CSV table of C-alpha atoms and ligand atoms in Angstrom, one decimal:
chain,number,residue,atom,x,y,z
A,1,MET,CA,-19.0,-83.4,56.4
A,2,ALA,CA,-18.6,-86.9,57.9
A,3,ASN,CA,-19.8,-86.2,61.4
A,4,VAL,CA,-22.9,-84.5,62.7
A,5,VAL,CA,-23.6,-82.9,66.1
A,6,VAL,CA,-27.2,-82.5,67.2
A,7,VAL,CA,-28.0,-79.8,69.8
A,8,GLY,CA,-31.1,-78.2,71.2
A,9,SER,CA,-31.6,-74.5,70.1
A,10,GLN,CA,-33.9,-73.6,73.0
A,11,TRP,CA,-34.5,-74.9,76.6
A,12,GLY,CA,-34.5,-78.6,75.6
A,13,ASP,CA,-37.4,-80.8,74.6
A,14,GLU,CA,-37.2,-79.6,71.0
A,15,GLY,CA,-37.9,-83.1,69.7
A,16,LYS,CA,-34.4,-84.3,69.4
A,17,GLY,CA,-35.4,-88.0,69.8
A,18,LYS,CA,-37.0,-88.4,66.3
A,19,ILE,CA,-34.2,-86.5,64.5
A,20,VAL,CA,-31.4,-88.3,66.4
A,21,ASP,CA,-33.0,-91.6,65.6
A,22,TRP,CA,-33.3,-90.8,61.9
A,23,LEU,CA,-29.6,-89.7,61.8
A,24,SER,CA,-28.4,-92.6,63.9
A,25,GLU,CA,-29.6,-95.0,61.2
A,26,ARG,CA,-27.1,-93.3,58.9
A,27,ALA,CA,-24.3,-93.2,61.5
A,28,ASP,CA,-21.8,-95.8,62.6
A,29,VAL,CA,-21.1,-94.4,66.0
A,30,VAL,CA,-23.5,-92.4,68.3
A,31,ALA,CA,-21.8,-90.5,71.1
A,32,ARG,CA,-23.1,-88.5,74.1
A,33,PHE,CA,-20.9,-85.7,75.3
A,34,GLN,CA,-22.6,-83.9,78.2
A,35,GLY,CA,-25.4,-84.1,80.7
A,36,GLY,CA,-26.5,-87.4,82.2
A,37,HIS,CA,-29.8,-89.1,82.9
A,38,ASN,CA,-31.5,-85.7,83.2
A,39,ALA,CA,-32.1,-86.1,79.5
A,40,GLY,CA,-35.2,-87.9,78.1
A,41,HIS,CA,-35.4,-89.1,74.6
A,42,THR,CA,-38.3,-91.1,73.3
A,43,LEU,CA,-37.7,-93.1,70.1
A,44,VAL,CA,-40.4,-94.9,68.2
A,45,ILE,CA,-39.1,-97.7,66.0
A,46,ASP,CA,-41.5,-99.9,64.1
A,47,GLY,CA,-44.3,-98.9,66.4
A,48,VAL,CA,-42.3,-99.7,69.6
A,49,SER,CA,-41.5,-96.8,72.0
A,50,TYR,CA,-38.1,-96.8,73.7
A,51,LYS,CA,-37.4,-94.3,76.5
A,52,LEU,CA,-33.7,-93.4,76.9
A,53,SER,CA,-32.2,-91.1,79.6
A,54,LEU,CA,-28.5,-91.9,79.9
A,55,LEU,CA,-27.7,-94.2,77.0
A,56,PRO,CA,-27.0,-92.9,73.5
A,57,SER,CA,-29.8,-93.4,70.9
A,58,GLY,CA,-27.6,-95.8,68.9
A,59,VAL,CA,-28.2,-98.6,71.5
A,60,VAL,CA,-31.6,-99.5,70.1
A,61,ARG,CA,-30.2,-100.1,66.6
A,62,GLU,CA,-28.2,-103.2,65.7
A,63,GLY,CA,-24.7,-102.7,64.3
A,64,LYS,CA,-24.1,-99.3,65.9
A,65,LEU,CA,-21.4,-98.5,68.4
A,66,SER,CA,-22.7,-96.2,71.2
A,67,VAL,CA,-20.3,-94.1,73.3
A,68,ILE,CA,-20.7,-92.3,76.6
A,69,GLY,CA,-18.0,-89.6,76.5
A,70,ASN,CA,-16.0,-88.1,79.4
A,71,GLY,CA,-18.2,-85.0,79.3
A,72,VAL,CA,-21.2,-87.0,80.7
A,73,VAL,CA,-21.8,-87.4,84.4
A,74,PHE,CA,-22.6,-91.1,84.8
A,75,ASP,CA,-25.0,-92.6,87.3
A,76,PRO,CA,-24.1,-96.3,87.6
A,77,HIS,CA,-27.5,-97.2,89.2
A,78,ALA,CA,-29.4,-95.4,86.4
A,79,PHE,CA,-27.2,-97.2,83.9
A,80,VAL,CA,-28.0,-100.7,85.3
A,81,ALA,CA,-31.7,-99.9,85.5
A,82,GLU,CA,-31.8,-98.5,81.9
A,83,ILE,CA,-30.0,-101.5,80.5
A,84,ALA,CA,-32.5,-103.8,82.3
A,85,ARG,CA,-35.5,-101.8,81.1
A,86,LEU,CA,-34.3,-101.9,77.5
A,87,GLY,CA,-33.4,-105.6,77.9
A,88,ALA,CA,-37.0,-106.3,78.8
A,89,GLN,CA,-37.9,-104.8,75.4
A,90,GLY,CA,-35.5,-107.1,73.6
A,91,VAL,CA,-32.6,-104.6,73.2
A,92,THR,CA,-29.2,-106.2,73.8
A,93,ILE,CA,-26.6,-103.9,75.2
A,94,SER,CA,-23.1,-105.3,75.8
A,95,PRO,CA,-19.5,-104.1,75.8
A,96,ALA,CA,-19.4,-104.9,72.1
A,97,ASN,CA,-21.9,-102.1,71.3
A,98,LEU,CA,-21.4,-99.6,74.2
A,99,LYS,CA,-18.3,-97.9,75.6
A,100,ILE,CA,-18.0,-95.6,78.6
A,101,ALA,CA,-15.1,-93.2,78.8
A,102,GLU,CA,-12.7,-94.2,81.6
A,103,ASN,CA,-12.5,-90.6,82.7
A,104,THR,CA,-16.2,-90.0,83.1
A,105,SER,CA,-17.2,-88.7,86.5
A,106,LEU,CA,-19.7,-90.8,88.5
A,107,ILE,CA,-23.0,-89.6,90.0
A,108,LEU,CA,-23.4,-91.3,93.4
A,109,SER,CA,-26.4,-91.4,95.8
A,110,LEU,CA,-24.9,-88.5,97.8
A,111,HIS,CA,-25.1,-86.3,94.7
A,112,ARG,CA,-28.7,-87.1,94.1
A,113,GLU,CA,-29.5,-86.4,97.8
A,114,LEU,CA,-27.7,-83.1,97.8
A,115,ASP,CA,-29.6,-82.0,94.6
A,116,GLY,CA,-32.8,-82.8,96.5
A,117,PHE,CA,-31.7,-81.1,99.8
A,118,ARG,CA,-30.9,-77.9,98.0
A,119,GLU,CA,-34.1,-77.8,95.9
A,120,ASP,CA,-36.2,-78.5,99.0
A,121,ALA,CA,-34.4,-75.8,101.0
A,122,ALA,CA,-34.8,-73.2,98.2
A,123,SER,CA,-37.9,-71.3,99.3
A,124,ASN,CA,-38.7,-69.2,96.3
A,125,SER,CA,-38.3,-68.9,92.6
A,126,ASP,CA,-35.2,-66.7,93.0
A,127,THR,CA,-33.2,-69.6,94.6
A,128,LYS,CA,-35.0,-72.7,93.3
A,129,ILE,CA,-33.6,-74.0,90.0
A,130,GLY,CA,-36.2,-76.6,89.4
A,131,THR,CA,-33.6,-79.3,88.6
A,132,THR,CA,-34.5,-82.9,87.6
A,133,ARG,CA,-33.1,-83.9,91.1
A,134,ARG,CA,-30.8,-86.5,89.4
A,135,GLY,CA,-27.6,-85.2,91.1
A,136,ILE,CA,-26.3,-83.6,87.9
A,137,GLY,CA,-25.2,-80.3,89.3
A,138,PRO,CA,-23.5,-81.8,92.4
A,139,ALA,CA,-21.6,-84.3,90.3
A,140,TYR,CA,-20.3,-81.6,88.0
A,141,GLU,CA,-19.3,-79.5,91.0
A,142,ASP,CA,-17.1,-82.4,92.3
A,143,LYS,CA,-15.6,-82.9,88.8
A,144,VAL,CA,-14.5,-79.3,88.6
A,145,GLY,CA,-13.5,-79.4,92.3
A,146,ARG,CA,-11.2,-82.3,91.5
A,147,ARG,CA,-12.7,-84.8,93.9
A,148,SER,CA,-14.8,-87.0,91.6
A,149,ILE,CA,-14.8,-90.7,91.6
A,150,ARG,CA,-14.4,-91.6,87.9
A,151,ALA,CA,-15.3,-94.7,86.0
A,152,LEU,CA,-11.8,-96.1,85.9
A,153,ASP,CA,-11.4,-95.7,89.7
A,154,LEU,CA,-13.8,-98.7,90.0
A,155,ALA,CA,-11.0,-100.9,88.7
A,156,ASN,CA,-8.6,-99.9,91.5
A,157,MET,CA,-10.2,-100.7,94.9
A,158,GLU,CA,-6.9,-100.1,96.8
A,159,SER,CA,-6.8,-96.4,95.8
A,160,LEU,CA,-10.5,-95.8,96.3
A,161,PRO,CA,-10.6,-95.3,100.1
A,162,ALA,CA,-8.4,-92.1,99.8
A,163,LYS,CA,-10.6,-90.8,97.0
A,164,VAL,CA,-13.7,-91.5,99.0
A,165,ASP,CA,-12.2,-89.7,102.0
A,166,ARG,CA,-11.5,-86.6,100.0
A,167,LEU,CA,-15.1,-86.7,98.6
A,168,LEU,CA,-16.7,-87.1,102.0
A,169,THR,CA,-14.6,-84.4,103.7
A,170,HIS,CA,-16.4,-82.0,101.4
A,171,HIS,CA,-19.8,-83.6,101.3
A,172,ASN,CA,-20.1,-84.2,105.0
A,173,ALA,CA,-19.2,-80.6,105.8
A,174,LEU,CA,-22.0,-79.6,103.4
A,175,ARG,CA,-24.5,-82.0,104.9
A,176,ARG,CA,-23.7,-80.9,108.4
A,177,GLY,CA,-24.3,-77.3,107.3
A,178,LEU,CA,-27.6,-78.2,105.7
A,179,GLY,CA,-28.7,-80.2,108.8
A,180,HIS,CA,-28.5,-83.6,107.2
A,181,PRO,CA,-26.8,-86.8,108.6
A,182,GLU,CA,-23.3,-87.5,107.4
A,183,VAL,CA,-22.6,-90.4,105.0
A,184,SER,CA,-20.2,-93.1,106.1
A,185,HIS,CA,-17.1,-94.1,104.3
A,186,GLU,CA,-18.3,-97.7,104.3
A,187,ALA,CA,-21.6,-96.8,102.7
A,188,ILE,CA,-19.9,-95.2,99.7
A,189,MET,CA,-17.3,-98.0,99.4
A,190,GLU,CA,-20.2,-100.5,99.4
A,191,GLU,CA,-22.1,-98.5,96.8
A,192,LEU,CA,-19.1,-98.4,94.6
A,193,SER,CA,-18.2,-102.1,94.9
A,194,SER,CA,-21.9,-103.0,94.2
A,195,VAL,CA,-21.7,-101.5,90.7
A,196,ALA,CA,-18.1,-102.0,89.8
A,197,ASP,CA,-18.6,-105.4,88.0
A,198,LYS,CA,-21.6,-104.1,86.1
A,199,VAL,CA,-19.8,-101.0,84.8
A,200,LEU,CA,-16.1,-102.0,84.3
A,201,PRO,CA,-16.6,-104.2,81.2
A,202,TYR,CA,-17.8,-101.1,79.3
A,203,VAL,CA,-15.0,-98.8,80.4
A,204,ASP,CA,-12.5,-97.9,77.7
A,205,ARG,CA,-10.4,-95.2,76.1
A,206,VAL,CA,-13.1,-93.5,74.2
A,207,TRP,CA,-11.0,-90.7,72.7
A,208,LYS,CA,-9.0,-93.4,70.9
A,209,ILE,CA,-12.0,-95.5,69.8
A,210,LEU,CA,-13.6,-92.4,68.3
A,211,ASP,CA,-10.3,-91.3,66.6
A,212,ASP,CA,-9.9,-94.7,65.1
A,213,ALA,CA,-13.5,-94.7,63.9
A,214,ARG,CA,-13.0,-91.2,62.3
A,215,ARG,CA,-9.8,-92.2,60.6
A,216,ALA,CA,-11.6,-95.4,59.2
A,217,GLY,CA,-14.1,-93.1,57.6
A,218,GLN,CA,-17.0,-94.0,59.9
A,219,ARG,CA,-19.7,-91.5,60.6
A,220,ILE,CA,-20.1,-90.2,64.1
A,221,LEU,CA,-23.3,-88.7,65.4
A,222,PHE,CA,-22.7,-86.6,68.5
A,223,GLU,CA,-26.0,-86.5,70.5
A,224,GLY,CA,-26.5,-83.4,72.6
A,225,ALA,CA,-29.0,-83.3,75.5
A,226,GLN,CA,-30.9,-80.3,76.9
A,227,GLY,CA,-30.6,-77.1,74.9
A,228,THR,CA,-28.5,-74.0,74.3
A,229,LEU,CA,-30.4,-71.8,76.8
A,230,LEU,CA,-29.6,-74.3,79.5
A,231,ASP,CA,-25.9,-74.1,78.8
A,232,ILE,CA,-23.8,-73.3,81.9
A,233,ASP,CA,-22.1,-70.4,80.1
A,234,HIS,CA,-24.4,-69.4,77.3
A,235,GLY,CA,-27.8,-70.0,78.9
A,236,THR,CA,-30.1,-68.2,81.4
A,237,TYR,CA,-27.6,-68.5,84.3
A,238,PRO,CA,-28.2,-69.5,87.1
A,239,PHE,CA,-31.4,-71.3,85.7
A,240,VAL,CA,-29.4,-73.7,83.6
A,241,THR,CA,-28.0,-77.2,83.8
A,242,SER,CA,-24.4,-77.7,84.9
A,243,SER,CA,-22.8,-78.6,81.6
A,244,ASN,CA,-21.9,-77.0,78.3
A,245,THR,CA,-24.7,-78.0,76.0
A,246,VAL,CA,-23.4,-76.2,72.9
A,247,ALA,CA,-21.8,-77.9,69.9
A,248,GLY,CA,-18.2,-77.1,70.9
A,249,GLN,CA,-18.7,-79.5,73.9
A,250,ALA,CA,-19.0,-82.4,71.4
A,251,ALA,CA,-15.2,-82.2,71.0
A,252,THR,CA,-14.2,-81.6,74.6
A,253,GLY,CA,-16.8,-84.1,75.9
A,254,THR,CA,-15.4,-87.0,73.9
A,255,GLY,CA,-11.7,-86.2,73.5
A,256,LEU,CA,-11.7,-85.2,69.8
A,257,GLY,CA,-10.5,-82.0,68.2
A,258,PRO,CA,-13.0,-79.3,67.1
A,259,ALA,CA,-12.5,-80.1,63.4
A,260,ALA,CA,-14.0,-83.6,64.0
A,261,VAL,CA,-17.4,-82.2,64.8
A,262,GLY,CA,-18.6,-81.4,61.3
A,263,TYR,CA,-22.2,-80.4,60.6
A,264,VAL,CA,-24.0,-78.7,63.5
A,265,LEU,CA,-27.8,-79.3,63.4
A,266,GLY,CA,-29.9,-77.3,65.9
A,267,ILE,CA,-33.2,-78.9,66.8
A,268,THR,CA,-35.7,-76.1,67.0
A,269,LYS,CA,-39.3,-76.1,68.1
A,270,ALA,CA,-41.8,-73.9,66.1
A,271,TYR,CA,-42.7,-72.3,69.4
A,272,THR,CA,-40.9,-72.3,72.8
A,273,THR,CA,-41.1,-74.3,76.0
A,274,ARG,CA,-39.2,-74.5,79.2
A,275,VAL,CA,-39.3,-76.8,82.3
A,276,GLY,CA,-38.2,-75.6,85.6
A,277,GLU,CA,-37.6,-72.0,86.9
A,278,GLY,CA,-36.0,-69.1,85.1
A,279,PRO,CA,-36.7,-66.3,82.7
A,280,PHE,CA,-38.9,-67.0,79.6
A,281,PRO,CA,-39.6,-63.7,77.7
A,282,THR,CA,-42.3,-65.1,75.4
A,283,GLU,CA,-44.1,-67.2,77.9
A,284,GLN,CA,-47.9,-67.3,77.5
A,285,ASP,CA,-49.3,-68.0,80.9
A,286,ASN,CA,-52.8,-67.8,79.4
A,287,GLU,CA,-55.1,-69.7,76.9
A,288,ILE,CA,-52.4,-69.6,74.2
A,289,GLY,CA,-49.9,-71.3,76.5
A,290,GLU,CA,-52.6,-73.9,77.4
A,291,PHE,CA,-53.4,-74.5,73.7
A,292,LEU,CA,-49.7,-75.1,72.9
A,293,GLY,CA,-49.1,-77.3,75.9
A,294,THR,CA,-52.2,-79.4,75.4
A,295,LYS,CA,-51.8,-79.8,71.6
A,296,GLY,CA,-48.0,-80.3,71.9
A,297,HIS,CA,-48.3,-82.8,74.8
A,298,GLU,CA,-45.8,-80.6,76.7
A,299,PHE,CA,-45.0,-82.7,79.8
A,300,GLY,CA,-41.5,-83.7,80.7
A,301,THR,CA,-40.4,-87.2,79.8
A,302,VAL,CA,-38.1,-87.5,82.8
A,303,THR,CA,-40.0,-85.8,85.6
A,304,GLY,CA,-43.5,-85.6,84.1
A,305,ARG,CA,-43.6,-81.9,84.9
A,306,LYS,CA,-45.9,-79.6,82.9
A,307,ARG,CA,-43.8,-77.5,80.5
A,308,ARG,CA,-44.2,-73.7,80.3
A,309,CYS,CA,-45.2,-72.7,76.7
A,310,GLY,CA,-44.9,-69.5,74.6
A,311,TRP,CA,-44.3,-68.0,71.2
A,312,PHE,CA,-41.2,-68.6,69.0
A,313,ASP,CA,-38.4,-66.4,70.2
A,314,ALA,CA,-36.2,-65.6,67.2
A,315,VAL,CA,-33.8,-63.6,69.3
A,316,LEU,CA,-32.8,-66.6,71.4
A,317,VAL,CA,-32.5,-69.0,68.4
A,318,ARG,CA,-30.5,-66.4,66.4
A,319,GLN,CA,-28.1,-66.3,69.3
A,320,ALA,CA,-28.1,-70.1,69.5
A,321,VAL,CA,-27.2,-70.3,65.8
A,322,VAL,CA,-24.1,-68.3,66.6
A,323,THR,CA,-23.0,-69.9,69.9
A,324,ASN,CA,-23.3,-73.3,68.4
A,325,GLY,CA,-22.1,-72.5,64.9
A,326,MET,CA,-25.2,-74.1,63.4
A,327,ASN,CA,-25.1,-75.1,59.8
A,328,GLY,CA,-28.9,-75.7,59.7
A,329,ILE,CA,-31.9,-76.4,61.9
A,330,ALA,CA,-34.5,-79.1,62.1
A,331,LEU,CA,-37.8,-77.4,62.8
A,332,THR,CA,-40.2,-79.5,64.8
A,333,LYS,CA,-43.9,-79.4,65.9
A,334,LEU,CA,-45.1,-76.9,63.3
A,335,ASP,CA,-48.4,-78.8,63.3
A,336,VAL,CA,-49.1,-77.6,66.9
A,337,LEU,CA,-49.6,-74.1,65.5
A,338,ASP,CA,-52.3,-75.4,63.0
A,339,GLY,CA,-55.6,-73.6,63.5
A,340,LEU,CA,-54.4,-70.4,65.2
A,341,ASP,CA,-55.8,-67.2,63.7
A,342,GLU,CA,-52.5,-65.4,64.2
A,343,ILE,CA,-49.1,-66.4,65.3
A,344,LYS,CA,-46.6,-64.1,67.1
A,345,VAL,CA,-42.8,-64.2,66.7
A,346,CYS,CA,-40.5,-62.3,69.0
A,347,THR,CA,-37.9,-60.4,66.9
A,348,GLY,CA,-36.3,-58.2,69.6
A,349,TYR,CA,-36.5,-57.0,73.2
A,350,ARG,CA,-37.1,-53.8,75.0
A,351,LEU,CA,-34.8,-53.3,77.9
A,352,ASP,CA,-35.0,-50.2,80.1
A,353,GLY,CA,-36.5,-48.2,77.2
A,354,LYS,CA,-34.0,-49.4,74.6
A,355,VAL,CA,-34.5,-51.9,71.8
A,356,ILE,CA,-31.9,-54.8,71.8
A,357,ASP,CA,-31.5,-57.8,69.5
A,358,TYR,CA,-29.8,-60.2,71.8
A,359,LEU,CA,-30.3,-61.9,75.2
A,360,PRO,CA,-28.6,-59.9,77.8
A,361,ALA,CA,-26.3,-62.0,80.0
A,362,SER,CA,-27.3,-60.5,83.4
A,363,GLN,CA,-30.0,-62.2,85.4
A,364,GLY,CA,-31.6,-59.0,86.3
A,365,ALA,CA,-31.8,-57.8,82.7
A,366,GLN,CA,-33.2,-61.1,81.6
A,367,THR,CA,-36.1,-60.7,83.9
A,368,ARG,CA,-36.7,-57.1,82.8
A,369,ILE,CA,-36.7,-57.6,79.0
A,370,GLU,CA,-40.0,-57.3,77.2
A,371,PRO,CA,-40.5,-59.1,73.9
A,372,ILE,CA,-41.2,-57.2,70.7
A,373,TYR,CA,-43.5,-59.2,68.5
A,374,GLU,CA,-44.4,-59.5,64.9
A,375,THR,CA,-47.8,-60.9,64.1
A,376,LEU,CA,-48.2,-63.3,61.3
A,377,GLU,CA,-51.4,-64.7,59.8
A,378,GLY,CA,-52.1,-68.3,60.9
A,379,TRP,CA,-53.4,-71.1,58.8
A,380,LYS,CA,-56.5,-73.4,59.2
A,381,GLU,CA,-55.3,-76.4,57.2
A,382,THR,CA,-53.3,-79.2,58.8
A,383,THR,CA,-49.5,-79.4,58.3
A,384,ARG,CA,-49.4,-82.7,60.1
A,385,GLY,CA,-47.7,-85.5,58.1
A,386,ALA,CA,-46.6,-83.2,55.2
A,387,ARG,CA,-43.7,-84.6,53.3
A,388,ARG,CA,-43.4,-82.0,50.5
A,389,TRP,CA,-43.4,-78.2,50.6
A,390,ASN,CA,-46.5,-78.4,48.3
A,391,ASP,CA,-48.4,-80.3,51.1
A,392,LEU,CA,-48.1,-77.2,53.3
A,393,PRO,CA,-50.5,-74.3,53.4
A,394,ALA,CA,-49.0,-71.1,52.0
A,395,GLN,CA,-49.0,-69.3,55.3
A,396,ALA,CA,-47.1,-72.2,57.0
A,397,VAL,CA,-44.4,-72.0,54.3
A,398,LYS,CA,-44.3,-68.2,54.9
A,399,TYR,CA,-43.9,-68.8,58.7
A,400,VAL,CA,-41.0,-71.2,58.1
A,401,ARG,CA,-39.3,-68.9,55.6
A,402,HIS,CA,-39.6,-66.0,57.9
A,403,ILE,CA,-38.1,-67.9,60.8
A,404,GLU,CA,-35.1,-68.8,58.6
A,405,GLU,CA,-34.6,-65.2,57.8
A,406,LEU,CA,-34.9,-64.0,61.4
A,407,ILE,CA,-32.5,-66.6,62.8
A,408,GLY,CA,-29.9,-66.6,60.0
A,409,ALA,CA,-29.9,-70.3,59.4
A,410,PRO,CA,-31.7,-72.6,56.9
A,411,VAL,CA,-34.2,-75.3,57.7
A,412,ALA,CA,-32.4,-78.6,56.8
A,413,ILE,CA,-35.2,-80.8,58.1
A,414,LEU,CA,-38.9,-79.9,58.7
A,415,SER,CA,-40.5,-82.5,60.9
A,416,THR,CA,-44.3,-82.7,60.7
A,417,SER,CA,-45.3,-85.4,63.1
A,418,PRO,CA,-43.7,-87.8,65.6
A,419,GLU,CA,-43.7,-90.5,62.8
A,420,ARG,CA,-40.2,-90.9,61.3
A,421,GLU,CA,-41.3,-90.7,57.7
A,422,ASP,CA,-43.2,-87.4,58.2
A,423,ALA,CA,-40.6,-84.9,57.4
A,424,ILE,CA,-39.4,-82.7,54.6
A,425,LEU,CA,-35.7,-83.2,54.0
A,426,VAL,CA,-33.9,-80.2,52.5
A,427,THR,CA,-30.3,-81.1,53.4
A,428,ASP,CA,-28.9,-84.4,54.7
A,429,PRO,CA,-26.5,-83.3,57.4
A,430,PHE,CA,-24.2,-86.3,56.8
A,431,GLN,CA,-24.0,-85.5,53.0
A,432,ASP,CA,-23.6,-81.7,53.3
B,501,IMP,P1,-30.5,-80.3,86.1
B,501,IMP,O1,-29.9,-80.6,84.8
B,501,IMP,O2,-31.2,-81.5,86.7
B,501,IMP,O3,-29.5,-79.8,87.1
B,501,IMP,O4,-31.6,-79.2,86.0
B,501,IMP,C1,-31.3,-77.8,85.6
B,501,IMP,C2,-32.3,-77.2,84.7
B,501,IMP,O5,-32.3,-77.9,83.4
B,501,IMP,C3,-33.8,-77.4,85.2
B,501,IMP,O6,-34.5,-76.2,84.7
B,501,IMP,C4,-34.3,-78.6,84.4
B,501,IMP,O7,-35.7,-78.6,84.2
B,501,IMP,C5,-33.5,-78.4,83.1
B,501,IMP,N1,-33.3,-79.6,82.3
B,501,IMP,C6,-32.4,-80.6,82.6
B,501,IMP,N2,-32.5,-81.6,81.7
B,501,IMP,C7,-33.4,-81.2,80.8
B,501,IMP,C8,-34.0,-81.8,79.6
B,501,IMP,O8,-33.5,-82.9,79.2
B,501,IMP,N3,-35.0,-81.1,79.0
B,501,IMP,C9,-35.4,-79.9,79.4
B,501,IMP,N4,-35.0,-79.3,80.5
B,501,IMP,C10,-34.0,-80.0,81.2
């Protein structure tokens, strides 16, 4: 298959950065198709660490074309800041190596503010989502509500006032209702004209550029952000992000047909973490959770928040294999489990006295389910840095094989440390 889509199998933070970087070296084009600067990828290249939120991982490598697809919500201020930050590290980003889809919706300051107002007003864990406060949800609401300002609108200052009026009719009604001051038409017009020149040179017909690349036999890497359980349809609604994070969105979010997507690789952590509110059946709010969090450095790259930690949930990942159509997984952070006497894996749930093998869709049921665990023997030796199956302790191999069986997908890549060379490659997704 010529193209590869990388998605998260859990609640995000599965370690996509390293795998995406490894794959981007083999790709010609790297495209983002959903989310925005709520994502956080850390890439380490030749000992230098690069932090990306909005830009595709391809930007740090010479000779790659990076693409921001129409499925992304695009904050022009974050864009300018990220380009400047990377520029200071010697990374050159120009319209020659980065394209932004003309039909991408913009995140403006009023979206960011609304995200914050709502989170501040939410008094308890039933109403609080624990968002990244980047304005992601409000921007997607405006897109679906057909009142977004889109990237191409910046090129047409004459038609902007009417669009801004429509946007403000909605937002100012909301702001009045929430007890916040209205935003003036002039302020938004000024905000838009202050970024127009910086964004417009990158704006293009991305669907066409990608189709041309595909026809020319170039390899496209579709870079997903967040994870399957944060998907607006397939996740733990309403404690989700506001986009489709599953692999199908790679097509819709860039303007290609589904057949262009190719190999679907699910990045899967050897245990489970989640940031923000919402159900988490295998959460370990105890010394096991502390152990995993400390050893796994589980703090958010975007907000710095401490991640909640728990055992591997095979039910969730098995479902993610189906909803994404995963061909294989990249298993990450196995070494965090080194040294544990025993390791638990969730294989099913008990719901109202019945045993079920799927995540129920209802919010109420998701909070009532109790995990059913299998207990596996741990290992004392280190798995860190292993590059061959023979380097791994027998119990660790057993754990990996058991996970494959439980989730119904093979391990294509086993990552054994943040270093790019520390991995066992079973299948190269671009060659499969
Ligand atoms: P939003 O995407 O900022 O609206 O946040 C909605 C939910 O998704 C919150 O629980 C966030 O913590 C979570 N979230 C958003 N982006 C990421 C990410 O990149 N990694 C992990 N969680 C995320």
